JSON list of C-alpha atoms in Angstrom, two decimals:
[
{"chain": "A", "resi": 813, "resn": "MET", "atom": "CA", "xyz": [15.35, -138.43, 65.44]},
{"chain": "A", "resi": 814, "resn": "SER", "atom": "CA", "xyz": [12.30, -139.75, 63.73]},
{"chain": "A", "resi": 815, "resn": "GLY", "atom": "CA", "xyz": [11.45, -143.11, 62.52]},
{"chain": "A", "resi": 816, "resn": "ALA", "atom": "CA", "xyz": [12.88, -146.68, 62.52]},
{"chain": "A", "resi": 817, "resn": "THR", "atom": "CA", "xyz": [16.35, -147.46, 61.18]},
{"chain": "A", "resi": 818, "resn": "ASN", "atom": "CA", "xyz": [16.96, -149.86, 58.31]},
{"chain": "A", "resi": 819, "resn": "GLY", "atom": "CA", "xyz": [20.76, -150.05, 57.50]},
{"chain": "A", "resi": 820, "resn": "ALA", "atom": "CA", "xyz": [21.80, -151.60, 54.15]},
{"chain": "A", "resi": 821, "resn": "ARG", "atom": "CA", "xyz": [25.11, -152.02, 52.43]},
{"chain": "A", "resi": 822, "resn": "VAL", "atom": "CA", "xyz": [25.96, -154.16, 49.35]},
{"chain": "A", "resi": 823, "resn": "PRO", "atom": "CA", "xyz": [29.22, -155.96, 50.32]},
{"chain": "A", "resi": 824, "resn": "GLY", "atom": "CA", "xyz": [32.11, -154.23, 48.78]},
{"chain": "A", "resi": 825, "resn": "GLY", "atom": "CA", "xyz": [29.86, -151.38, 47.61]},
{"chain": "A", "resi": 826, "resn": "PRO", "atom": "CA", "xyz": [30.73, -147.70, 47.84]},
{"chain": "A", "resi": 827, "resn": "LEU", "atom": "CA", "xyz": [27.55, -146.38, 49.82]},
{"chain": "A", "resi": 828, "resn": "ARG", "atom": "CA", "xyz": [26.25, -147.48, 53.24]},
{"chain": "A", "resi": 829, "resn": "ILE", "atom": "CA", "xyz": [22.63, -146.60, 53.38]},
{"chain": "A", "resi": 830, "resn": "GLU", "atom": "CA", "xyz": [20.41, -146.09, 56.33]},
{"chain": "A", "resi": 831, "resn": "ARG", "atom": "CA", "xyz": [16.80, -145.66, 55.59]},
{"chain": "A", "resi": 832, "resn": "ARG", "atom": "CA", "xyz": [14.17, -144.06, 57.77]},
{"chain": "A", "resi": 833, "resn": "PRO", "atom": "CA", "xyz": [10.61, -143.09, 57.04]},
{"chain": "A", "resi": 834, "resn": "ASP", "atom": "CA", "xyz": [11.41, -139.36, 56.47]},
{"chain": "A", "resi": 835, "resn": "ARG", "atom": "CA", "xyz": [15.10, -139.55, 55.58]},
{"chain": "A", "resi": 836, "resn": "VAL", "atom": "CA", "xyz": [17.96, -141.49, 54.09]},
{"chain": "A", "resi": 837, "resn": "VAL", "atom": "CA", "xyz": [21.52, -141.40, 55.26]},
{"chain": "A", "resi": 838, "resn": "ALA", "atom": "CA", "xyz": [24.15, -142.25, 52.55]},
{"chain": "A", "resi": 839, "resn": "THR", "atom": "CA", "xyz": [27.61, -142.71, 53.79]},
{"chain": "A", "resi": 840, "resn": "LEU", "atom": "CA", "xyz": [30.55, -142.67, 51.20]},
{"chain": "A", "resi": 841, "resn": "ASP", "atom": "CA", "xyz": [32.16, -145.88, 52.35]},
{"chain": "A", "resi": 842, "resn": "ARG", "atom": "CA", "xyz": [35.73, -146.30, 50.72]},
{"chain": "A", "resi": 843, "resn": "PRO", "atom": "CA", "xyz": [37.78, -144.99, 53.62]},
{"chain": "A", "resi": 844, "resn": "GLU", "atom": "CA", "xyz": [40.98, -146.78, 52.41]},
{"chain": "A", "resi": 845, "resn": "VAL", "atom": "CA", "xyz": [41.16, -144.26, 49.45]},
{"chain": "A", "resi": 846, "resn": "ARG", "atom": "CA", "xyz": [39.43, -141.38, 51.29]},
{"chain": "A", "resi": 847, "resn": "ASN", "atom": "CA", "xyz": [36.23, -142.12, 49.84]},
{"chain": "A", "resi": 848, "resn": "ALA", "atom": "CA", "xyz": [37.33, -141.20, 46.37]},
{"chain": "A", "resi": 849, "resn": "ILE", "atom": "CA", "xyz": [34.38, -141.21, 43.92]},
{"chain": "A", "resi": 850, "resn": "ASP", "atom": "CA", "xyz": [34.56, -144.05, 41.42]},
{"chain": "A", "resi": 851, "resn": "GLN", "atom": "CA", "xyz": [32.23, -145.33, 38.89]},
{"chain": "A", "resi": 852, "resn": "ALA", "atom": "CA", "xyz": [30.61, -147.62, 41.38]},
{"chain": "A", "resi": 853, "resn": "THR", "atom": "CA", "xyz": [30.02, -144.63, 43.53]},
{"chain": "A", "resi": 854, "resn": "ILE", "atom": "CA", "xyz": [28.20, -142.90, 40.74]},
{"chain": "A", "resi": 855, "resn": "ASP", "atom": "CA", "xyz": [26.15, -145.86, 39.87]},
{"chain": "A", "resi": 856, "resn": "ALA", "atom": "CA", "xyz": [25.12, -146.15, 43.46]},
{"chain": "A", "resi": 857, "resn": "LEU", "atom": "CA", "xyz": [24.06, -142.49, 43.65]},
{"chain": "A", "resi": 858, "resn": "HIS", "atom": "CA", "xyz": [21.96, -142.94, 40.54]},
{"chain": "A", "resi": 859, "resn": "GLU", "atom": "CA", "xyz": [20.27, -145.85, 42.19]},
{"chain": "A", "resi": 860, "resn": "LEU", "atom": "CA", "xyz": [19.64, -143.93, 45.43]},
{"chain": "A", "resi": 861, "resn": "CYS", "atom": "CA", "xyz": [18.41, -140.84, 43.52]},
{"chain": "A", "resi": 862, "resn": "ALA", "atom": "CA", "xyz": [15.94, -143.08, 41.47]},
{"chain": "A", "resi": 863, "resn": "GLU", "atom": "CA", "xyz": [14.70, -144.18, 45.08]},
{"chain": "A", "resi": 864, "resn": "LEU", "atom": "CA", "xyz": [14.28, -140.76, 46.35]},
{"chain": "A", "resi": 865, "resn": "GLU", "atom": "CA", "xyz": [12.67, -139.47, 43.22]},
{"chain": "A", "resi": 866, "resn": "ALA", "atom": "CA", "xyz": [10.15, -142.04, 43.62]},
{"chain": "A", "resi": 867, "resn": "GLU", "atom": "CA", "xyz": [9.70, -141.66, 47.29]},
{"chain": "A", "resi": 868, "resn": "PRO", "atom": "CA", "xyz": [10.75, -138.15, 48.43]},
{"chain": "A", "resi": 869, "resn": "ARG", "atom": "CA", "xyz": [12.72, -137.99, 51.63]},
{"chain": "A", "resi": 870, "resn": "VAL", "atom": "CA", "xyz": [15.36, -135.77, 52.96]},
{"chain": "A", "resi": 871, "resn": "LEU", "atom": "CA", "xyz": [18.90, -137.13, 52.09]},
{"chain": "A", "resi": 872, "resn": "ILE", "atom": "CA", "xyz": [21.91, -136.63, 54.36]},
{"chain": "A", "resi": 873, "resn": "LEU", "atom": "CA", "xyz": [25.40, -137.12, 52.86]},
{"chain": "A", "resi": 874, "resn": "HIS", "atom": "CA", "xyz": [28.33, -138.27, 54.80]},
{"chain": "A", "resi": 875, "resn": "GLY", "atom": "CA", "xyz": [31.68, -139.93, 54.61]},
{"chain": "A", "resi": 876, "resn": "ALA", "atom": "CA", "xyz": [33.26, -142.80, 56.57]},
{"chain": "A", "resi": 877, "resn": "GLY", "atom": "CA", "xyz": [36.59, -142.72, 58.19]},
{"chain": "A", "resi": 878, "resn": "GLY", "atom": "CA", "xyz": [36.68, -139.00, 59.00]},
{"chain": "A", "resi": 879, "resn": "VAL", "atom": "CA", "xyz": [36.66, -137.81, 55.41]},
{"chain": "A", "resi": 880, "resn": "PHE", "atom": "CA", "xyz": [33.76, -136.70, 53.23]},
{"chain": "A", "resi": 881, "resn": "ALA", "atom": "CA", "xyz": [35.46, -137.42, 49.84]},
{"chain": "A", "resi": 882, "resn": "GLY", "atom": "CA", "xyz": [38.95, -136.75, 48.84]},
{"chain": "A", "resi": 883, "resn": "GLY", "atom": "CA", "xyz": [37.96, -136.38, 45.16]},
{"chain": "A", "resi": 884, "resn": "ALA", "atom": "CA", "xyz": [37.36, -138.40, 42.12]},
{"chain": "A", "resi": 885, "resn": "ASP", "atom": "CA", "xyz": [39.18, -141.77, 41.77]},
{"chain": "A", "resi": 886, "resn": "ILE", "atom": "CA", "xyz": [42.42, -140.63, 39.98]},
{"chain": "A", "resi": 887, "resn": "VAL", "atom": "CA", "xyz": [43.08, -144.13, 38.89]},
{"chain": "A", "resi": 888, "resn": "GLN", "atom": "CA", "xyz": [39.84, -144.11, 36.80]},
{"chain": "A", "resi": 889, "resn": "LEU", "atom": "CA", "xyz": [39.93, -140.33, 36.01]},
{"chain": "A", "resi": 890, "resn": "ARG", "atom": "CA", "xyz": [43.50, -140.72, 34.36]},
{"chain": "A", "resi": 891, "resn": "GLU", "atom": "CA", "xyz": [42.08, -143.13, 31.78]},
{"chain": "A", "resi": 892, "resn": "ARG", "atom": "CA", "xyz": [39.17, -141.11, 30.73]},
{"chain": "A", "resi": 893, "resn": "ARG", "atom": "CA", "xyz": [39.12, -139.56, 27.33]},
{"chain": "A", "resi": 894, "resn": "ALA", "atom": "CA", "xyz": [37.22, -136.62, 25.61]},
{"chain": "A", "resi": 895, "resn": "ASP", "atom": "CA", "xyz": [33.99, -138.71, 25.08]},
{"chain": "A", "resi": 896, "resn": "ASP", "atom": "CA", "xyz": [34.01, -139.47, 28.80]},
{"chain": "A", "resi": 897, "resn": "ALA", "atom": "CA", "xyz": [34.30, -135.87, 29.63]},
{"chain": "A", "resi": 898, "resn": "ARG", "atom": "CA", "xyz": [31.34, -135.03, 27.11]},
{"chain": "A", "resi": 899, "resn": "ALA", "atom": "CA", "xyz": [29.41, -137.79, 28.87]},
{"chain": "A", "resi": 900, "resn": "GLY", "atom": "CA", "xyz": [29.51, -135.99, 32.29]},
{"chain": "A", "resi": 901, "resn": "ILE", "atom": "CA", "xyz": [29.87, -138.99, 34.38]},
{"chain": "A", "resi": 902, "resn": "ASN", "atom": "CA", "xyz": [30.11, -137.35, 37.61]},
{"chain": "A", "resi": 903, "resn": "THR", "atom": "CA", "xyz": [28.16, -134.18, 36.42]},
{"chain": "A", "resi": 904, "resn": "THR", "atom": "CA", "xyz": [24.96, -136.32, 35.82]},
{"chain": "A", "resi": 905, "resn": "ALA", "atom": "CA", "xyz": [25.06, -137.92, 39.06]},
{"chain": "A", "resi": 906, "resn": "PHE", "atom": "CA", "xyz": [25.66, -134.70, 41.21]},
{"chain": "A", "resi": 907, "resn": "LEU", "atom": "CA", "xyz": [22.99, -132.77, 39.13]},
{"chain": "A", "resi": 908, "resn": "ARG", "atom": "CA", "xyz": [20.49, -135.51, 40.04]},
{"chain": "A", "resi": 909, "resn": "VAL", "atom": "CA", "xyz": [21.36, -135.31, 43.71]},
{"chain": "A", "resi": 910, "resn": "ARG", "atom": "CA", "xyz": [20.91, -131.52, 43.51]},
{"chain": "A", "resi": 911, "resn": "ALA", "atom": "CA", "xyz": [17.37, -131.79, 41.68]},
{"chain": "A", "resi": 912, "resn": "LEU", "atom": "CA", "xyz": [15.98, -134.27, 44.55]},
{"chain": "A", "resi": 913, "resn": "PRO", "atom": "CA", "xyz": [12.59, -133.28, 45.38]},
{"chain": "A", "resi": 914, "resn": "MET", "atom": "CA", "xyz": [13.35, -132.83, 49.27]},
{"chain": "A", "resi": 915, "resn": "PRO", "atom": "CA", "xyz": [16.45, -131.10, 50.78]},
{"chain": "A", "resi": 916, "resn": "VAL", "atom": "CA", "xyz": [19.86, -132.69, 50.63]},
{"chain": "A", "resi": 917, "resn": "ILE", "atom": "CA", "xyz": [22.13, -132.16, 53.70]},
{"chain": "A", "resi": 918, "resn": "ALA", "atom": "CA", "xyz": [25.89, -132.62, 53.39]},
{"chain": "A", "resi": 919, "resn": "ALA", "atom": "CA", "xyz": [27.55, -133.36, 56.59]},
{"chain": "A", "resi": 920, "resn": "VAL", "atom": "CA", "xyz": [31.19, -132.66, 55.69]},
{"chain": "A", "resi": 921, "resn": "GLU", "atom": "CA", "xyz": [34.29, -133.94, 57.72]},
{"chain": "A", "resi": 922, "resn": "GLY", "atom": "CA", "xyz": [37.65, -133.59, 56.83]},
{"chain": "A", "resi": 923, "resn": "PHE", "atom": "CA", "xyz": [38.62, -133.61, 53.03]},
{"chain": "A", "resi": 924, "resn": "ALA", "atom": "CA", "xyz": [35.98, -132.51, 50.56]},
{"chain": "A", "resi": 925, "resn": "LEU", "atom": "CA", "xyz": [38.15, -132.02, 47.53]},
{"chain": "A", "resi": 926, "resn": "GLY", "atom": "CA", "xyz": [37.65, -131.95, 43.71]},
{"chain": "A", "resi": 927, "resn": "GLY", "atom": "CA", "xyz": [34.46, -134.05, 42.98]},
{"chain": "A", "resi": 928, "resn": "GLY", "atom": "CA", "xyz": [34.19, -134.57, 46.70]},
{"chain": "A", "resi": 929, "resn": "ALA", "atom": "CA", "xyz": [33.53, -130.59, 47.01]},
{"chain": "A", "resi": 930, "resn": "GLU", "atom": "CA", "xyz": [31.32, -130.67, 43.94]},
{"chain": "A", "resi": 931, "resn": "LEU", "atom": "CA", "xyz": [29.24, -133.36, 45.58]},
{"chain": "A", "resi": 932, "resn": "ALA", "atom": "CA", "xyz": [28.81, -131.10, 48.60]},
{"chain": "A", "resi": 933, "resn": "TYR", "atom": "CA", "xyz": [28.11, -128.06, 46.49]},
{"chain": "A", "resi": 934, "resn": "ALA", "atom": "CA", "xyz": [25.16, -130.08, 45.18]},
{"chain": "A", "resi": 935, "resn": "ALA", "atom": "CA", "xyz": [23.59, -130.20, 48.53]},
{"chain": "A", "resi": 936, "resn": "ASP", "atom": "CA", "xyz": [21.05, -127.64, 49.75]},
{"chain": "A", "resi": 937, "resn": "ILE", "atom": "CA", "xyz": [22.72, -127.38, 53.24]},
{"chain": "A", "resi": 938, "resn": "ARG", "atom": "CA", "xyz": [26.19, -128.02, 54.37]},
{"chain": "A", "resi": 939, "resn": "ILE", "atom": "CA", "xyz": [27.56, -128.43, 57.72]},
{"chain": "A", "resi": 940, "resn": "GLY", "atom": "CA", "xyz": [31.13, -129.48, 58.69]},
{"chain": "A", "resi": 941, "resn": "THR", "atom": "CA", "xyz": [33.70, -130.32, 61.26]},
{"chain": "A", "resi": 942, "resn": "PRO", "atom": "CA", "xyz": [36.55, -128.12, 62.39]},
{"chain": "A", "resi": 943, "resn": "ASP", "atom": "CA", "xyz": [39.18, -130.01, 60.17]},
{"chain": "A", "resi": 944, "resn": "VAL", "atom": "CA", "xyz": [37.29, -129.43, 57.08]},
{"chain": "A", "resi": 945, "resn": "ALA", "atom": "CA", "xyz": [39.39, -128.80, 53.94]},
{"chain": "A", "resi": 946, "resn": "ILE", "atom": "CA", "xyz": [37.02, -128.10, 50.94]},
{"chain": "A", "resi": 947, "resn": "GLY", "atom": "CA", "xyz": [38.02, -126.87, 47.37]},
{"chain": "A", "resi": 948, "resn": "ASN", "atom": "CA", "xyz": [38.92, -127.68, 43.95]},
{"chain": "A", "resi": 949, "resn": "PRO", "atom": "CA", "xyz": [42.59, -128.53, 43.06]},
{"chain": "A", "resi": 950, "resn": "GLU", "atom": "CA", "xyz": [41.69, -129.92, 39.65]},
{"chain": "A", "resi": 951, "resn": "PRO", "atom": "CA", "xyz": [44.02, -127.54, 37.61]},
{"chain": "A", "resi": 952, "resn": "ALA", "atom": "CA", "xyz": [46.97, -128.97, 39.44]},
{"chain": "A", "resi": 953, "resn": "LEU", "atom": "CA", "xyz": [45.98, -132.41, 37.88]},
{"chain": "A", "resi": 954, "resn": "GLY", "atom": "CA", "xyz": [45.52, -130.88, 34.34]},
{"chain": "A", "resi": 955, "resn": "ILE", "atom": "CA", "xyz": [41.74, -130.59, 34.34]},
{"chain": "A", "resi": 956, "resn": "ILE", "atom": "CA", "xyz": [38.89, -128.34, 35.47]},
{"chain": "A", "resi": 957, "resn": "ALA", "atom": "CA", "xyz": [36.37, -128.69, 38.03]},
{"chain": "A", "resi": 958, "resn": "ALA", "atom": "CA", "xyz": [33.65, -129.63, 35.48]},
{"chain": "A", "resi": 959, "resn": "ALA", "atom": "CA", "xyz": [30.93, -131.28, 37.90]},
{"chain": "A", "resi": 960, "resn": "GLY", "atom": "CA", "xyz": [29.22, -128.19, 38.96]},
{"chain": "A", "resi": 961, "resn": "ALA", "atom": "CA", "xyz": [31.86, -126.03, 40.72]},
{"chain": "A", "resi": 962, "resn": "THR", "atom": "CA", "xyz": [32.32, -123.35, 37.91]},
{"chain": "A", "resi": 963, "resn": "TRP", "atom": "CA", "xyz": [28.47, -122.53, 38.21]},
{"chain": "A", "resi": 964, "resn": "LEU", "atom": "CA", "xyz": [27.42, -123.74, 41.58]},
{"chain": "A", "resi": 965, "resn": "LEU", "atom": "CA", "xyz": [30.15, -122.15, 43.56]},
{"chain": "A", "resi": 966, "resn": "PRO", "atom": "CA", "xyz": [29.65, -118.47, 42.35]},
{"chain": "A", "resi": 967, "resn": "ARG", "atom": "CA", "xyz": [25.85, -118.98, 43.31]},
{"chain": "A", "resi": 968, "resn": "LEU", "atom": "CA", "xyz": [27.13, -120.24, 46.87]},
{"chain": "A", "resi": 969, "resn": "VAL", "atom": "CA", "xyz": [30.00, -117.71, 47.63]},
{"chain": "A", "resi": 970, "resn": "GLY", "atom": "CA", "xyz": [29.92, -115.00, 44.89]},
{"chain": "A", "resi": 971, "resn": "SER", "atom": "CA", "xyz": [31.73, -114.85, 41.75]},
{"chain": "A", "resi": 972, "resn": "GLY", "atom": "CA", "xyz": [35.04, -113.26, 43.21]},
{"chain": "A", "resi": 973, "resn": "ARG", "atom": "CA", "xyz": [35.39, -115.61, 45.85]},
{"chain": "A", "resi": 974, "resn": "ALA", "atom": "CA", "xyz": [34.55, -118.57, 43.65]},
{"chain": "A", "resi": 975, "resn": "ALA", "atom": "CA", "xyz": [37.28, -117.31, 40.90]},
{"chain": "A", "resi": 976, "resn": "GLU", "atom": "CA", "xyz": [39.85, -117.05, 43.67]},
{"chain": "A", "resi": 977, "resn": "LEU", "atom": "CA", "xyz": [39.10, -120.74, 44.92]},
{"chain": "A", "resi": 978, "resn": "LEU", "atom": "CA", "xyz": [39.03, -122.21, 41.47]},
{"chain": "A", "resi": 979, "resn": "LEU", "atom": "CA", "xyz": [41.81, -120.38, 39.91]},
{"chain": "A", "resi": 980, "resn": "THR", "atom": "CA", "xyz": [44.21, -121.04, 42.72]},
{"chain": "A", "resi": 981, "resn": "GLY", "atom": "CA", "xyz": [43.09, -124.52, 43.50]},
{"chain": "A", "resi": 982, "resn": "ARG", "atom": "CA", "xyz": [43.44, -123.85, 47.13]},
{"chain": "A", "resi": 983, "resn": "ALA", "atom": "CA", "xyz": [41.23, -125.38, 49.85]},
{"chain": "A", "resi": 984, "resn": "LEU", "atom": "CA", "xyz": [39.04, -123.53, 52.42]},
{"chain": "A", "resi": 985, "resn": "THR", "atom": "CA", "xyz": [39.38, -124.28, 56.15]},
{"chain": "A", "resi": 986, "resn": "ALA", "atom": "CA", "xyz": [36.28, -124.83, 58.09]},
{"chain": "A", "resi": 987, "resn": "ASP", "atom": "CA", "xyz": [36.58, -121.19, 59.62]},
{"chain": "A", "resi": 988, "resn": "GLU", "atom": "CA", "xyz": [36.86, -119.65, 55.97]},
{"chain": "A", "resi": 989, "resn": "ALA", "atom": "CA", "xyz": [34.11, -121.99, 54.62]},
{"chain": "A", "resi": 990, "resn": "LEU", "atom": "CA", "xyz": [31.85, -120.78, 57.58]},
{"chain": "A", "resi": 991, "resn": "ALA", "atom": "CA", "xyz": [32.66, -117.05, 56.96]},
{"chain": "A", "resi": 992, "resn": "TRP", "atom": "CA", "xyz": [32.13, -117.37, 53.06]},
{"chain": "A", "resi": 993, "resn": "GLY", "atom": "CA", "xyz": [28.57, -119.13, 53.90]},
{"chain": "A", "resi": 994, "resn": "LEU", "atom": "CA", "xyz": [29.81, -122.35, 52.10]},
{"chain": "A", "resi": 995, "resn": "LEU", "atom": "CA", "xyz": [29.13, -124.20, 55.47]},
{"chain": "A", "resi": 996, "resn": "SER", "atom": "CA", "xyz": [26.17, -123.00, 57.66]},
{"chain": "A", "resi": 997, "resn": "ALA", "atom": "CA", "xyz": [27.66, -124.34, 60.88]},
{"chain": "A", "resi": 998, "resn": "VAL", "atom": "CA", "xyz": [30.61, -126.18, 62.27]},
{"chain": "A", "resi": 999, "resn": "HIS", "atom": "CA", "xyz": [30.30, -128.93, 64.89]},
{"chain": "A", "resi": 1000, "resn": "PRO", "atom": "CA", "xyz": [32.76, -131.38, 66.60]},
{"chain": "A", "resi": 1001, "resn": "ALA", "atom": "CA", "xyz": [32.90, -134.75, 64.69]},
{"chain": "A", "resi": 1002, "resn": "ALA", "atom": "CA", "xyz": [30.91, -136.57, 67.30]},
{"chain": "A", "resi": 1003, "resn": "GLU", "atom": "CA", "xyz": [28.12, -133.96, 67.00]},
{"chain": "A", "resi": 1004, "resn": "LEU", "atom": "CA", "xyz": [28.17, -133.64, 63.15]},
{"chain": "A", "resi": 1005, "resn": "LEU", "atom": "CA", "xyz": [25.56, -136.44, 62.28]},
{"chain": "A", "resi": 1006, "resn": "PRO", "atom": "CA", "xyz": [23.42, -135.56, 65.09]},
{"chain": "A", "resi": 1007, "resn": "ALA", "atom": "CA", "xyz": [23.46, -132.00, 63.97]},
{"chain": "A", "resi": 1008, "resn": "ALA", "atom": "CA", "xyz": [22.48, -133.01, 60.57]},
{"chain": "A", "resi": 1009, "resn": "HIS", "atom": "CA", "xyz": [19.60, -135.18, 61.96]},
{"chain": "A", "resi": 1010, "resn": "ALA", "atom": "CA", "xyz": [18.42, -132.16, 63.96]},
{"chain": "A", "resi": 1011, "resn": "ILE", "atom": "CA", "xyz": [18.11, -130.19, 60.72]},
{"chain": "A", "resi": 1012, "resn": "ALA", "atom": "CA", "xyz": [16.34, -133.18, 59.19]},
{"chain": "A", "resi": 1013, "resn": "ASP", "atom": "CA", "xyz": [13.97, -133.16, 62.33]},
{"chain": "A", "resi": 1014, "resn": "ARG", "atom": "CA", "xyz": [13.08, -129.53, 61.72]},
{"chain": "A", "resi": 1015, "resn": "ILE", "atom": "CA", "xyz": [12.25, -130.34, 58.05]},
{"chain": "A", "resi": 1016, "resn": "ALA", "atom": "CA", "xyz": [10.23, -133.39, 58.92]},
{"chain": "A", "resi": 1017, "resn": "ARG", "atom": "CA", "xyz": [7.81, -131.07, 61.00]},
{"chain": "A", "resi": 1018, "resn": "LEU", "atom": "CA", "xyz": [6.91, -128.99, 57.85]},
{"chain": "A", "resi": 1019, "resn": "ASP", "atom": "CA", "xyz": [4.45, -129.74, 55.11]},
{"chain": "A", "resi": 1020, "resn": "PRO", "atom": "CA", "xyz": [6.53, -131.96, 52.65]},
{"chain": "A", "resi": 1021, "resn": "LEU", "atom": "CA", "xyz": [4.85, -130.36, 49.59]},
{"chain": "A", "resi": 1022, "resn": "ALA", "atom": "CA", "xyz": [5.61, -126.85, 50.90]},
{"chain": "A", "resi": 1023, "resn": "VAL", "atom": "CA", "xyz": [9.17, -127.82, 51.55]},
{"chain": "A", "resi": 1024, "resn": "GLN", "atom": "CA", "xyz": [9.46, -129.32, 47.86]},
{"chain": "A", "resi": 1025, "resn": "HIS", "atom": "CA", "xyz": [7.99, -126.24, 46.35]},
{"chain": "A", "resi": 1026, "resn": "THR", "atom": "CA", "xyz": [10.34, -123.98, 48.35]},
{"chain": "A", "resi": 1027, "resn": "LYS", "atom": "CA", "xyz": [13.24, -125.92, 47.01]},
{"chain": "A", "resi": 1028, "resn": "ARG", "atom": "CA", "xyz": [12.03, -125.73, 43.45]},
{"chain": "A", "resi": 1029, "resn": "ALA", "atom": "CA", "xyz": [11.62, -121.87, 43.88]},
{"chain": "A", "resi": 1030, "resn": "LEU", "atom": "CA", "xyz": [15.16, -121.67, 45.39]},
{"chain": "A", "resi": 1031, "resn": "HIS", "atom": "CA", "xyz": [16.74, -123.56, 42.46]},
{"chain": "A", "resi": 1032, "resn": "ALA", "atom": "CA", "xyz": [14.74, -121.66, 39.78]},
{"chain": "A", "resi": 1033, "resn": "PRO", "atom": "CA", "xyz": [16.75, -119.31, 37.56]},
{"chain": "A", "resi": 1034, "resn": "LEU", "atom": "CA", "xyz": [16.25, -115.57, 38.32]},
{"chain": "A", "resi": 1035, "resn": "ALA", "atom": "CA", "xyz": [14.20, -114.98, 35.19]},
{"chain": "A", "resi": 1036, "resn": "GLU", "atom": "CA", "xyz": [11.60, -117.33, 36.43]},
{"chain": "A", "resi": 1037, "resn": "HIS", "atom": "CA", "xyz": [10.81, -115.26, 39.32]},
{"chain": "A", "resi": 1038, "resn": "PRO", "atom": "CA", "xyz": [8.33, -114.20, 40.60]},
{"chain": "A", "resi": 1039, "resn": "ALA", "atom": "CA", "xyz": [6.05, -116.27, 38.37]},
{"chain": "A", "resi": 1040, "resn": "ILE", "atom": "CA", "xyz": [7.18, -119.59, 39.46]},
{"chain": "A", "resi": 1041, "resn": "ASP", "atom": "CA", "xyz": [6.74, -118.53, 43.15]},
{"chain": "A", "resi": 1042, "resn": "LEU", "atom": "CA", "xyz": [3.08, -117.51, 42.55]},
{"chain": "A", "resi": 1043, "resn": "GLU", "atom": "CA", "xyz": [2.26, -120.63, 40.56]},
{"chain": "A", "resi": 1044, "resn": "LEU", "atom": "CA", "xyz": [3.85, -122.83, 43.41]},
{"chain": "A", "resi": 1045, "resn": "GLN", "atom": "CA", "xyz": [1.84, -120.82, 45.86]},
{"chain": "A", "resi": 1046, "resn": "ALA", "atom": "CA", "xyz": [-1.28, -121.24, 43.93]},
{"chain": "A", "resi": 1047, "resn": "GLU", "atom": "CA", "xyz": [-0.96, -125.01, 44.17]},
{"chain": "A", "resi": 1048, "resn": "LEU", "atom": "CA", "xyz": [-0.36, -124.82, 47.94]},
{"chain": "A", "resi": 1049, "resn": "PHE", "atom": "CA", "xyz": [-3.29, -122.39, 48.54]},
{"chain": "A", "resi": 1050, "resn": "GLU", "atom": "CA", "xyz": [-5.63, -125.28, 47.31]},
{"chain": "A", "resi": 1051, "resn": "SER", "atom": "CA", "xyz": [-3.88, -128.01, 49.34]},
{"chain": "A", "resi": 1052, "resn": "PRO", "atom": "CA", "xyz": [-5.84, -129.63, 52.23]},
{"chain": "A", "resi": 1053, "resn": "GLU", "atom": "CA", "xyz": [-2.63, -129.60, 54.25]},
{"chain": "A", "resi": 1054, "resn": "LYS", "atom": "CA", "xyz": [-2.56, -125.68, 54.15]},
{"chain": "A", "resi": 1055, "resn": "PHE", "atom": "CA", "xyz": [-6.10, -125.65, 55.60]},
{"chain": "A", "resi": 1056, "resn": "ARG", "atom": "CA", "xyz": [-5.40, -128.46, 58.22]},
{"chain": "A", "resi": 1057, "resn": "ARG", "atom": "CA", "xyz": [-2.22, -126.58, 59.47]},
{"chain": "A", "resi": 1058, "resn": "MET", "atom": "CA", "xyz": [-3.60, -123.27, 59.51]},
{"chain": "A", "resi": 1059, "resn": "THR", "atom": "CA", "xyz": [-6.68, -124.20, 61.21]},
{"chain": "A", "resi": 1060, "resn": "ALA", "atom": "CA", "xyz": [-4.65, -126.07, 63.87]},
{"chain": "A", "resi": 1061, "resn": "PHE", "atom": "CA", "xyz": [-2.65, -122.68, 64.06]},
{"chain": "A", "resi": 1062, "resn": "LEU", "atom": "CA", "xyz": [-5.62, -120.67, 64.84]},
{"chain": "A", "resi": 1063, "resn": "GLU", "atom": "CA", "xyz": [-7.10, -123.14, 67.21]},
{"chain": "A", "resi": 1064, "resn": "ARG", "atom": "CA", "xyz": [-3.82, -123.16, 69.27]},
{"chain": "A", "resi": 1065, "resn": "LYS", "atom": "CA", "xyz": [-3.96, -119.27, 69.39]},
{"chain": "A", "resi": 1066, "resn": "ARG", "atom": "CA", "xyz": [-7.52, -119.27, 70.64]},
{"chain": "A", "resi": 1067, "resn": "SER", "atom": "CA", "xyz": [-6.86, -121.87, 73.37]}
]
């Protein structure tokens, strides 16, 4: 795993953050309430996103206490009204996570429900543990999954499977999530973060600008293809890093 470690946590704050030169690990740290996502968590996510927008690095999201996030904080959610819904309190933070320049890896352990699932859906890559339970039970609480599930989940698993999950409110097991493609791999709990770091290590060996442009192309609407791919490629074709890497490749082949 690359680089030095710099751990930081605001006392009593909802995120424990470990910073390295090429990545940041952000651990949701409210284990006493299954890492329920409250306003303070949203505020901390916005602060972290601002940092990673200014200094792009891979982000690994994780949860403390054997749980990713059991959902939104119901105590706060119960008191929210129509204007709060329209403000998209969780939605704006999760969209910002999804739009970060470098890849986001969700290392999902245990429960990832409601808002916790939607935060995981905002990641580019999701891996999990055998005890994962991921889904959106919001209709059981009289609301909908409005922080990304209704449009991200169909993109991730297909419209039919997304409809089944959202309209029944059930949670997928790790095996189901793996079979549906919602998780790309399942690891024992002790190996989950090392596996996330191994993915980050592979990304770190690549050209950062090429990774960022690949992510932009992946997230672009279908109607923008292939024009966006060609424009991004045009920029990369003029990049000094392209010439350096291709020259090194050719020299290795000759040796």
